[in-house]
Coordinates of C-alpha atoms and ligand atoms in Angstrom, one line a residue:
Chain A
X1 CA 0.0 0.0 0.0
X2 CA 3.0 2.6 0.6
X3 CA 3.5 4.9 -2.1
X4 CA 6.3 5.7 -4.0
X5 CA 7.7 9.1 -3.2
X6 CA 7.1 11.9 -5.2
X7 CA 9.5 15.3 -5.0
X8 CA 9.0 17.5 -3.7
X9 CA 5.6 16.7 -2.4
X10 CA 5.2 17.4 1.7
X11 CA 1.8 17.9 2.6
X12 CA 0.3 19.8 4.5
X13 CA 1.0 20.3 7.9
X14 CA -0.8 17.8 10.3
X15 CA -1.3 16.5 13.5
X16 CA -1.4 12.4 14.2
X17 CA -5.3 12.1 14.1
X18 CA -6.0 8.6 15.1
X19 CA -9.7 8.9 14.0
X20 CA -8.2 9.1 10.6
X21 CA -8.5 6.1 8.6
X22 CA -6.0 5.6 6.0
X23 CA -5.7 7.2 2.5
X24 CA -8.8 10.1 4.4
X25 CA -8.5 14.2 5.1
X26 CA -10.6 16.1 7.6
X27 CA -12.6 17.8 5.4
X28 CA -13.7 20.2 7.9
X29 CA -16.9 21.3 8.2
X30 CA -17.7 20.5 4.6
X31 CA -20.3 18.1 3.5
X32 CA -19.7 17.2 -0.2
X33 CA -22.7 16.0 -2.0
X34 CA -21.7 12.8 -4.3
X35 CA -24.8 11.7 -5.4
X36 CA -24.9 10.3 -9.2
X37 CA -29.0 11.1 -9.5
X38 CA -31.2 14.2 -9.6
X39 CA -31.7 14.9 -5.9
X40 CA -35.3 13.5 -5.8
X41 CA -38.1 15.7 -3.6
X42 CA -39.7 13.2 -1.5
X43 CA -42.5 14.8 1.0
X44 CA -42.2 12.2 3.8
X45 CA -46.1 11.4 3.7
X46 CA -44.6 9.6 0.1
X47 CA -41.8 7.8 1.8
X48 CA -42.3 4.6 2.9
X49 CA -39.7 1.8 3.9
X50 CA -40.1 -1.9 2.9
X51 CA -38.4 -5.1 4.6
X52 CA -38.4 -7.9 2.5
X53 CA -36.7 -11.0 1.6
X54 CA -35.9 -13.7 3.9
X55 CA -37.7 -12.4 6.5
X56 CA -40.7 -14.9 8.5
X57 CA -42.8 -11.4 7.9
X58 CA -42.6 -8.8 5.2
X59 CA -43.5 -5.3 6.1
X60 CA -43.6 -1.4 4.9
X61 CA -43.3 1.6 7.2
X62 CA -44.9 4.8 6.3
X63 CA -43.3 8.0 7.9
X64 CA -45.9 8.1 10.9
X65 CA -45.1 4.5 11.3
X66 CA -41.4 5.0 11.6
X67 CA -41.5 7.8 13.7
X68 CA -43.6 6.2 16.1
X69 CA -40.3 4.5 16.9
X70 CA -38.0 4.8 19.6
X71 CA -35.1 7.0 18.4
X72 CA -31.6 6.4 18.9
X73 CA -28.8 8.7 17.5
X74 CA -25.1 8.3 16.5
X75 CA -22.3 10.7 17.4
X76 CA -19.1 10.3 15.6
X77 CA -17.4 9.9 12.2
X78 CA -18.4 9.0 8.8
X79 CA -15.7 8.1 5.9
X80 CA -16.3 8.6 2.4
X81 CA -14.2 6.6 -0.5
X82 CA -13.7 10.1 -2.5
X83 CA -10.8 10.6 0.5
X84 CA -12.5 12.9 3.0
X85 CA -13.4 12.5 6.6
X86 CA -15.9 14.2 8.8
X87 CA -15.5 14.1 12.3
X88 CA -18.1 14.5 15.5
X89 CA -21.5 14.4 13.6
X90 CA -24.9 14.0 14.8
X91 CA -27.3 11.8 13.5
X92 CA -30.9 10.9 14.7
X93 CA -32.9 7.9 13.5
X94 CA -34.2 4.9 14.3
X95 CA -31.9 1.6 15.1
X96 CA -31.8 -1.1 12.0
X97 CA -32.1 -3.3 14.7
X98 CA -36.0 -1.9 15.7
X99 CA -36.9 -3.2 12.0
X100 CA -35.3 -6.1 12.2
X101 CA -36.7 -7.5 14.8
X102 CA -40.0 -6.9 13.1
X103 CA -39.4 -8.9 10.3
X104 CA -37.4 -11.6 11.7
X105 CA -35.0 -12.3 9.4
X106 CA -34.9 -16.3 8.7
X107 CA -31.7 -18.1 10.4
X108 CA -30.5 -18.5 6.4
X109 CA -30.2 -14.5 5.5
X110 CA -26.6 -13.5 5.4
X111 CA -26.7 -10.4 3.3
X112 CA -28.7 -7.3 2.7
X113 CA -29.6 -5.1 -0.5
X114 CA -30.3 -1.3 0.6
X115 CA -32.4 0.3 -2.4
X116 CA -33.3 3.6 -2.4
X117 CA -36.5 5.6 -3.7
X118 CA -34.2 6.8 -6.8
X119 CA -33.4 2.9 -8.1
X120 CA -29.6 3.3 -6.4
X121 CA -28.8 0.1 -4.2
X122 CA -25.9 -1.1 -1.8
X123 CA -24.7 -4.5 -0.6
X124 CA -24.0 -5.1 3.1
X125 CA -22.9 -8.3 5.0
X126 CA -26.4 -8.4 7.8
X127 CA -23.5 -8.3 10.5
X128 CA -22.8 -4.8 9.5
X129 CA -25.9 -3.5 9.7
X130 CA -27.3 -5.4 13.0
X131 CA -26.0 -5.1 16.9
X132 CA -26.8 -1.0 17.2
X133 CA -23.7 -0.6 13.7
X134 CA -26.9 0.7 11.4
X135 CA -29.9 3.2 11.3
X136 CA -32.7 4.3 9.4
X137 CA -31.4 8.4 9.8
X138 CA -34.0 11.4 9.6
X139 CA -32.1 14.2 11.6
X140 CA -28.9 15.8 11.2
X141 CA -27.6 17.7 13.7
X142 CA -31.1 18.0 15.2
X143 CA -32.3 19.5 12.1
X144 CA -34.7 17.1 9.2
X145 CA -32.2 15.7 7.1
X146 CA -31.5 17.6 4.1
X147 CA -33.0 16.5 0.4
X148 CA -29.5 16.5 -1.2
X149 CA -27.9 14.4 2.0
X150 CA -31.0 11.3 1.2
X151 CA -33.8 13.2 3.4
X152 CA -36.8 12.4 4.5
X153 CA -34.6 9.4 5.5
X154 CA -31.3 7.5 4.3
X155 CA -29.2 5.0 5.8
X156 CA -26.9 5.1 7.8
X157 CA -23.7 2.4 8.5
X158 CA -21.0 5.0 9.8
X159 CA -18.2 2.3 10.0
X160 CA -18.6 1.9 6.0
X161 CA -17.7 3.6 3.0
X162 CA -20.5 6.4 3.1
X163 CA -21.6 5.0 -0.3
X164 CA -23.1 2.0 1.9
X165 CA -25.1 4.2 3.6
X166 CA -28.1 4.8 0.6
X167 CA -29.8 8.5 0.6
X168 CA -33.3 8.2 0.2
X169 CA -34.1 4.5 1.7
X170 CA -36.8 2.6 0.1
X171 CA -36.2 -0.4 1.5
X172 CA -33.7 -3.4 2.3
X173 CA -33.7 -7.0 0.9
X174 CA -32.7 -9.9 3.0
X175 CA -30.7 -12.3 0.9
X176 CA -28.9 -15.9 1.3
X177 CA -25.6 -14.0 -0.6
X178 CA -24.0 -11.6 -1.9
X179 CA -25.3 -9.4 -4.2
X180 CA -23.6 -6.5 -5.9
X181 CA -25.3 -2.9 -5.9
X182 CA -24.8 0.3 -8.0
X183 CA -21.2 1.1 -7.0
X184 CA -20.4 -2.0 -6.5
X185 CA -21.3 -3.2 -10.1
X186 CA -19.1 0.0 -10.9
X187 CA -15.8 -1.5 -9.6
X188 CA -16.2 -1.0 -5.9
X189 CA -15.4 -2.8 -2.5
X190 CA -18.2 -5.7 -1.5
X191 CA -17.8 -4.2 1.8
X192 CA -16.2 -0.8 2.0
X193 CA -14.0 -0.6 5.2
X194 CA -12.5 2.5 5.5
X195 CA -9.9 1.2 8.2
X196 CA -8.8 -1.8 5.9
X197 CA -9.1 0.8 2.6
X198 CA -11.6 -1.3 0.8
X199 CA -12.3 1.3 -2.0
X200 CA -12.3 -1.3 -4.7
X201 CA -13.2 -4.5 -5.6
X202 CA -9.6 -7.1 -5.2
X203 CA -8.5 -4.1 -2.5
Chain B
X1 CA -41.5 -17.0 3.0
X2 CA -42.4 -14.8 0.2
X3 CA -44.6 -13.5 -2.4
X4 CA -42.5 -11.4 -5.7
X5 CA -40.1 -9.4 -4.8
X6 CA -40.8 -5.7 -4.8
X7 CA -38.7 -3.8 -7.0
X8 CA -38.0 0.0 -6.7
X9 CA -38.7 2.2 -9.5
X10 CA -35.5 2.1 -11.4
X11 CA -35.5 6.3 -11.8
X12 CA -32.0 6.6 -12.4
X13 CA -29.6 6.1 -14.9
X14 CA -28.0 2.7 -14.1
X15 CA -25.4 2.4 -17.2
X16 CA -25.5 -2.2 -17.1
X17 CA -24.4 -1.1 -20.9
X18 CA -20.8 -0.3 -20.0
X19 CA -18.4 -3.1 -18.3
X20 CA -15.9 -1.5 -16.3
X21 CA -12.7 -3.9 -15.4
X22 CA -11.7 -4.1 -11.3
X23 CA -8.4 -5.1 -12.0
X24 CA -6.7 -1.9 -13.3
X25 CA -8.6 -0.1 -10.6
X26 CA -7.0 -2.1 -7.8
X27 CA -3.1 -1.5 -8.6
X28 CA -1.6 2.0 -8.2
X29 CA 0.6 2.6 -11.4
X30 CA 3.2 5.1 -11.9
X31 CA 2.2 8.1 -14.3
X32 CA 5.2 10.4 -15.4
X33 CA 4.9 14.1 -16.3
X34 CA 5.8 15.1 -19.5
X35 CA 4.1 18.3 -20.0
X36 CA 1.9 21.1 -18.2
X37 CA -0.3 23.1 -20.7
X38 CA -1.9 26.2 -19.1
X39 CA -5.6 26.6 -20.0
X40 CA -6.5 29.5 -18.1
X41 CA -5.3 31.6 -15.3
X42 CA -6.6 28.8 -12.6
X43 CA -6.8 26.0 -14.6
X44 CA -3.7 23.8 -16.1
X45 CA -3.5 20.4 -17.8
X46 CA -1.4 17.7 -16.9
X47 CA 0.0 15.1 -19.3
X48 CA 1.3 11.9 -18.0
X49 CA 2.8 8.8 -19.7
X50 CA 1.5 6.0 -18.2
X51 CA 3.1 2.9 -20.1
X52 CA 0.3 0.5 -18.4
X53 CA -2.2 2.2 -19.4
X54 CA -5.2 -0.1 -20.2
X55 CA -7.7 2.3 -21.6
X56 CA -11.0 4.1 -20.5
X57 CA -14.4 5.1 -21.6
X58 CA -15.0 9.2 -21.9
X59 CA -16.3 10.7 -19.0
X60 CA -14.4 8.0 -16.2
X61 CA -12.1 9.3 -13.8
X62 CA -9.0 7.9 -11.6
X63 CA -7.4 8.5 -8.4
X64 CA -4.2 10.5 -8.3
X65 CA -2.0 9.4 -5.2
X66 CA 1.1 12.2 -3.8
X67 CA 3.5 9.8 -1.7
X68 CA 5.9 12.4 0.4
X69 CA 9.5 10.7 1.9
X70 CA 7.5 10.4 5.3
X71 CA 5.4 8.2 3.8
X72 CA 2.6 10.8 4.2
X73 CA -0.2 10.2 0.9
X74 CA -2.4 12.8 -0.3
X75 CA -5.1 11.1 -2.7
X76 CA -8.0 12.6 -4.9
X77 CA -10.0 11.7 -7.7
X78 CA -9.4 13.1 -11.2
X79 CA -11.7 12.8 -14.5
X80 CA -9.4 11.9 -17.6
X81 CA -9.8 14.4 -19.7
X82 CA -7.8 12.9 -22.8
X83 CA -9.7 10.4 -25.7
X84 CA -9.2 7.1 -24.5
X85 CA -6.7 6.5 -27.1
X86 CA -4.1 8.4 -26.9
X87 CA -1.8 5.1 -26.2
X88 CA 0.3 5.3 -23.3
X89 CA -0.7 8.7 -21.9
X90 CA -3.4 10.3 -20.0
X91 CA -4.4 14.3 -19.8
X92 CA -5.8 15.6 -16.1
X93 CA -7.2 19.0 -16.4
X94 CA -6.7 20.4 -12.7
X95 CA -8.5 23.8 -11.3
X96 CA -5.7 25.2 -8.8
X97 CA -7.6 25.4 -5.4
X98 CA -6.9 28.1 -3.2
X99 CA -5.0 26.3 -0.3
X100 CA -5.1 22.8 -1.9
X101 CA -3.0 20.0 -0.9
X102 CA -3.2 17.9 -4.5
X103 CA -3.9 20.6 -6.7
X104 CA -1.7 23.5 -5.3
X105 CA 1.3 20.8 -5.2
X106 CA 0.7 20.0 -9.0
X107 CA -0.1 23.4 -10.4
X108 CA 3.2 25.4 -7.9
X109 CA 5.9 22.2 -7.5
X110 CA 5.3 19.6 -9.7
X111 CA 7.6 19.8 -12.8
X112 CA 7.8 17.5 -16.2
X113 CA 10.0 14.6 -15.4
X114 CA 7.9 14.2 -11.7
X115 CA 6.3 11.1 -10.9
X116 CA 3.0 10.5 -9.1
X117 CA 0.9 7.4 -8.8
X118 CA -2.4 7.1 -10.7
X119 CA -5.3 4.4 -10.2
X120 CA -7.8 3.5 -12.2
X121 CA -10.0 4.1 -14.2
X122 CA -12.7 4.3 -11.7
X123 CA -16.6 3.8 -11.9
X124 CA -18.8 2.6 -15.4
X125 CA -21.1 5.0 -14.7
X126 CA -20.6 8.4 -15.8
X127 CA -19.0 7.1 -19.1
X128 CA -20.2 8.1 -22.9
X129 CA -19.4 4.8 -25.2
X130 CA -20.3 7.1 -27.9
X131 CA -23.2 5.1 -28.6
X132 CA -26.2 7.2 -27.8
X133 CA -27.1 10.7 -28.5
X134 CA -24.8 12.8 -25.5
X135 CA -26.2 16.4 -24.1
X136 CA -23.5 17.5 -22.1
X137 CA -23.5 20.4 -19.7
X138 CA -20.4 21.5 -17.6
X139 CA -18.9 24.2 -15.5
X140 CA -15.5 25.2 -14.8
X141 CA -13.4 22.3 -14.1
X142 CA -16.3 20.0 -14.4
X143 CA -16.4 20.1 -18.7
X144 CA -13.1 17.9 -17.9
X145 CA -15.1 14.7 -18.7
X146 CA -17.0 16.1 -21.5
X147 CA -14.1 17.3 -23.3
X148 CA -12.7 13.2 -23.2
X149 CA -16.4 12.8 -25.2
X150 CA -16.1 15.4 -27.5
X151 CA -12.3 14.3 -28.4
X152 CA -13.4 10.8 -28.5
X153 CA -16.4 11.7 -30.8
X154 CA -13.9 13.6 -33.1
X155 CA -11.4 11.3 -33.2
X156 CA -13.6 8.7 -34.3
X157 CA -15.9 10.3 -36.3
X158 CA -19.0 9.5 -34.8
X159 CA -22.1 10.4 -36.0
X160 CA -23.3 10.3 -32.6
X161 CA -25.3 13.8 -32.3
X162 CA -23.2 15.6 -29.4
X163 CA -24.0 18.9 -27.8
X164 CA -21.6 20.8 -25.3
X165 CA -23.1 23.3 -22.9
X166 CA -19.9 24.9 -21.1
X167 CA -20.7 27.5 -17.9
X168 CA -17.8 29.6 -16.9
X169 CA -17.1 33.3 -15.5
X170 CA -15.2 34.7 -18.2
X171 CA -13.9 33.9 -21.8
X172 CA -10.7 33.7 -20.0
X173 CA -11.6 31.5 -17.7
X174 CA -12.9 29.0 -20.4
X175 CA -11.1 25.9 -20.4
X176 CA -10.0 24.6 -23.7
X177 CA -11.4 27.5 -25.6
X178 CA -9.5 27.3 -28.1
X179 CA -11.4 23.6 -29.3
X180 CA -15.2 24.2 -29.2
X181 CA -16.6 24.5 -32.6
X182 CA -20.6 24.3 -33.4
X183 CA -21.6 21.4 -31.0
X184 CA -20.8 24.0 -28.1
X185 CA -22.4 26.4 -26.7
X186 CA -20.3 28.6 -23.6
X187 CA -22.2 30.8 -21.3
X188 CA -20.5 33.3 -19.4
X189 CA -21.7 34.3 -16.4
X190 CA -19.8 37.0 -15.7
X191 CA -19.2 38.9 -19.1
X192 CA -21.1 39.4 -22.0
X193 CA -24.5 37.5 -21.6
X194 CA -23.5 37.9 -17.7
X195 CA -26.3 35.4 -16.4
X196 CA -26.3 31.5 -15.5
X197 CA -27.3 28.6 -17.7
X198 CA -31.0 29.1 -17.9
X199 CA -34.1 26.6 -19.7
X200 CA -34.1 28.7 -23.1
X201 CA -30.1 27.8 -23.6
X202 CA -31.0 24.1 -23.2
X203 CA -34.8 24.4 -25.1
X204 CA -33.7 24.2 -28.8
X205 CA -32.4 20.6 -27.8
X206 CA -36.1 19.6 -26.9
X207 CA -37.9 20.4 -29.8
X208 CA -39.7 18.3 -31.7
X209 CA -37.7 15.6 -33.8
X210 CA -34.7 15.8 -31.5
X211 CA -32.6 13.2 -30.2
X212 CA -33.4 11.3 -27.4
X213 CA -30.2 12.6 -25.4
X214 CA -28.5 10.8 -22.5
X215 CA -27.5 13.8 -20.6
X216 CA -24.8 14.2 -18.2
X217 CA -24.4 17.0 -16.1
X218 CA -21.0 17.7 -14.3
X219 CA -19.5 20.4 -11.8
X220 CA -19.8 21.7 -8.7
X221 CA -23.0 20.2 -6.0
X222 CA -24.8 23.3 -6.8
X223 CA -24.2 23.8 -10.5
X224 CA -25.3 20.4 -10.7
X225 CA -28.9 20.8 -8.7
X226 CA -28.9 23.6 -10.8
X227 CA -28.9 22.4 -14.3
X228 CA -30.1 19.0 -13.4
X229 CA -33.4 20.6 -12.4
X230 CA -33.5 22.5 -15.5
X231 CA -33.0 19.0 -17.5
X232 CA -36.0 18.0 -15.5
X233 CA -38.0 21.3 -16.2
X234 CA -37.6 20.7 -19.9
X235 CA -38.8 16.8 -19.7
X236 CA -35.7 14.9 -19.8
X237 CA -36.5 12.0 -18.0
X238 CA -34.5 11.5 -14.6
X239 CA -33.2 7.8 -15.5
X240 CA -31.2 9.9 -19.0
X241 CA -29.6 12.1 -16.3
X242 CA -25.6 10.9 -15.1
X243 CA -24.5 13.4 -13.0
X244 CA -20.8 13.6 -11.9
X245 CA -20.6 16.0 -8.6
X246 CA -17.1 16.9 -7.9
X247 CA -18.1 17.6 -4.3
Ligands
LIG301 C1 -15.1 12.0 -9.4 C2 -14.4 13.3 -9.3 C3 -13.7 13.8 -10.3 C4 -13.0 15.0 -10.2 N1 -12.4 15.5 -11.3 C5 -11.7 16.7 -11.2 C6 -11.1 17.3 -12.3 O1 -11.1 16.8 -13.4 N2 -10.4 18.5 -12.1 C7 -10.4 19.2 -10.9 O2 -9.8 20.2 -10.9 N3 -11.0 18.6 -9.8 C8 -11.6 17.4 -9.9 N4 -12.2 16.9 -8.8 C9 -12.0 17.5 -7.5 C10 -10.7 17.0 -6.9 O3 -10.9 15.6 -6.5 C11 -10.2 17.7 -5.6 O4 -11.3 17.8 -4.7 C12 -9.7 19.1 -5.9 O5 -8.6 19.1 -6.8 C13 -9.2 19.7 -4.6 O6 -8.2 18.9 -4.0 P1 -6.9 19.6 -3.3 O7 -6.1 18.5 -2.7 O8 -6.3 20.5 -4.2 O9 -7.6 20.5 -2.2 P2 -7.9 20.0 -0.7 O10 -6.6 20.0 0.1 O11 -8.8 18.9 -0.7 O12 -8.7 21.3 -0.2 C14 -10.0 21.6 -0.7 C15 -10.5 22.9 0.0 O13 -10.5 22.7 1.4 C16 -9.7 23.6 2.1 N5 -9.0 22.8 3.2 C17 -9.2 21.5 3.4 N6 -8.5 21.0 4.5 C18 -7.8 22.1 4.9 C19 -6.8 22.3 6.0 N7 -6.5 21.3 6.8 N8 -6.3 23.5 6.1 C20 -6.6 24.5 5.2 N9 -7.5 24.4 4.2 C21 -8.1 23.2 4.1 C22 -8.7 24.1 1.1 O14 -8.2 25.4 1.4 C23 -9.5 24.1 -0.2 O15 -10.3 25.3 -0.3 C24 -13.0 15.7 -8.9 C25 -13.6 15.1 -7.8 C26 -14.4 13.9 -8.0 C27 -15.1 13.3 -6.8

């Protein structure tokens, strides 16, 4: 993975960040916007979110629904594979677990596919996305998420790649295996850790 | 267990048409300079011959990796702004950013003869095969992957209908002026005309009897809101709209 070195090149000054996975920069308190699709408007009376698959019970969520839930928030980090970092954000939501457990996934499901209201999906090993690692995120920084972040609702696996985390949730597919999704048909990591610098697929 | 699987409403471009190989994008190669053509005040282009090179599709980019002798990286992605074959070399079009790490070392240190690592190319999906009717709007650095489109399309001589909508402040701050002909159309926001890409520049490509264009739309997050909703506005349908946002 070490580079070869090129003159003259320094980089900028920096303190050891430990939080800093490798190959990342702090981007500060920018949020880029990477999204390949016109930022859909979706009024959260037309969002719904759908569990399907192997599961013993299939179910939608409208936004009432969801929001009826008990909320749980994550404070910390997300990674993106375009190379930045930003550190100490706030998200609210509800746990993937909550969902889960009202499917019940059957003893056979191993994976998940995370599609989105736009047609954009994700593939995630179910380990990564049960055991309080996932959400279903509304708020950010106590505020509705924003359209052009995935609001009403995306979601949200911090430990991953950000492209893992699909804007604009429609729903998640339990699966017996693996099953590429948009990115990932586009030459990207199965999995997407950050802290192992999965960007792309054979990494 | 189940009845049929709901599918989504597939309302965005998925490309399926383009195969993309993983194994070039997995090994870092090493690109050397060989020449820096200034385009504009801000903006410079960087050639590189990269004997490994295994080819690309227009409009695909690739990750540029700085390696100081700490072992310290700096890494950012690039479009290729060169035809895909133009055999053993590669053109980056870079916008010098004010305080940049990658961009500031290329455009005030790097000199021909350097050597940097390069990776890729990346990602299928904001690529032009040449294959389908291409309306193509840009601003600033973002008409980067559009101009590897337009050189592909004249280099082959496709028949391909290809229209070039190019945002920028001034006529001096248009890159690669100097290589538009009648498929483009510049608009300069800050001279001349003096307003932003509006519907009526993009309406005479919606008339009746005209192409059934695969748009992509590339630039900054809010240029490309901006002209994506306009696309949308004139009835382009959202699954024909690739947008590249360069963050
Ligand atoms: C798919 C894709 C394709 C792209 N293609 C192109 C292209 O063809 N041409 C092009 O020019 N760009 C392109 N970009 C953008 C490019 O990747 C870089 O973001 C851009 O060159 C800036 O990188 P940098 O290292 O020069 O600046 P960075 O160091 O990343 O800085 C960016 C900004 O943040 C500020 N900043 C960040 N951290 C600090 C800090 N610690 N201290 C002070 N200031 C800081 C800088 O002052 C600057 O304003 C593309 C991006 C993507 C995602």
């Amino acid at each position: 993975m070490t580079g070869h070195p090129t003159r003259g090149f320094v980089g900028r000054p920096r303190v050891h960040n430990p939080g800093l996975p490798p190959g990342q920069y702090d981007a500060g308190t920018d949020w880029p916007v990477l999204s390949a699709e016109v930022t859909p408007r979706i009024a959260p009376r037309d969002w719904t979110l759908r569990i399907d698959g192997l599961v013993a019970e299939e179910r939608t969520w409208t936004w009432d629904d969801v929001r009826a839930l008990p909320t749980s928030s994550y404070e910390g980090d997300i990674h993106c594979v375009t190379s930045w970092s930003k550190f100490g954000v706030r998200f609210g939501g509800v746990s993937l677990d909550v969902f889960l457990d009202a499917v019940r996934p059957d003893p056979a499901a191993t994976h998940v596919v995370a599609y989105a209201h736009t047609g954009y999906s994700t593939n995630l090993p179910l380990a990564d996305v049960t055991g309080g690692k996932a959400w279903v995120a509304f708020t950010y920084e106590d505020e509705p998420l924003p359209a052009e972040h995935g609001g009403p609702a995306r979601l949200l696996v911090p430990h991953l790649y950000f492209w893992k985390s699909a804007k604009w949730l429609a729903g998640l597919r339990l699966l017996d295996h693996d099953e590429p999704g948009f990115w990932e048909q586009n030459g990207y990591h199965a999995r997407g850790n950050p802290w192992e610098e999965q960007r792309y697929a054979g990494d | 267990m189940t009845a049929a699987p709901f599918t989504p409403p597939t309302r965005f471009a998925v490309p399926g048409r383009i195969a993309v190989s993983n194994r070039t994008a997995t090994t870092w190669q090493r690109a050397v300079l060989t020449e820096i053509r200034r385009e504009t005040p801000q903006v410079s282009t960087f050639r590189f011959a990269v004997p490994g090179w295994q080819g690309h599709l227009p409009g695909q980019h690739l990750m540029l990796r700085l390696t100081a002798e700490d072992g310290y990286t700096a890494q950012r992605h690039y479009s290729l702004a060169s035809a895909p074959d133009d055999s053993g070399h590669i053109e980056l079009t870079l916008d010098h950013v004010e305080g940049g790490e990658v961009s500031g070392y290329l455009h005030t240190v790097a000199r021909v003869g350097d050597e940097v690592e390069v990776r890729g190319p990346n990602s299928g999906f904001f690529a032009w095969p040449g294959d389908r009717p291409a309306l193509l709007i840009g601003a600033g650095s973002g008409v980067v992957p559009l101009m590897s489109m337009l050189r592909h399309q004249r280099r082959l001589r496709l028949a391909t209908p290809l229209r070039l909508f190019v945002s920028a402040r001034t006529r001096a701050d248009l890159i690669y002026a100097e290589e538009y002909a009648a498929e483009t159309t510049p608009v300069l926001t800050r001279e001349g005309e003096r307003r932003r890409l509006a519907a009526d520049h993009l309406a005479p490509c919606f008339t009746d009897g005209a192409p059934r264009w695969e748009a992509y739309v590339c630039g900054s997050n809010s240029f490309a809101e901006h002209a994506s909703q306009l696309l949308v506005g004139l009835g382009q349908p959202v699954d024909r709209i690739r947008i590249e946002r360069f963050g």
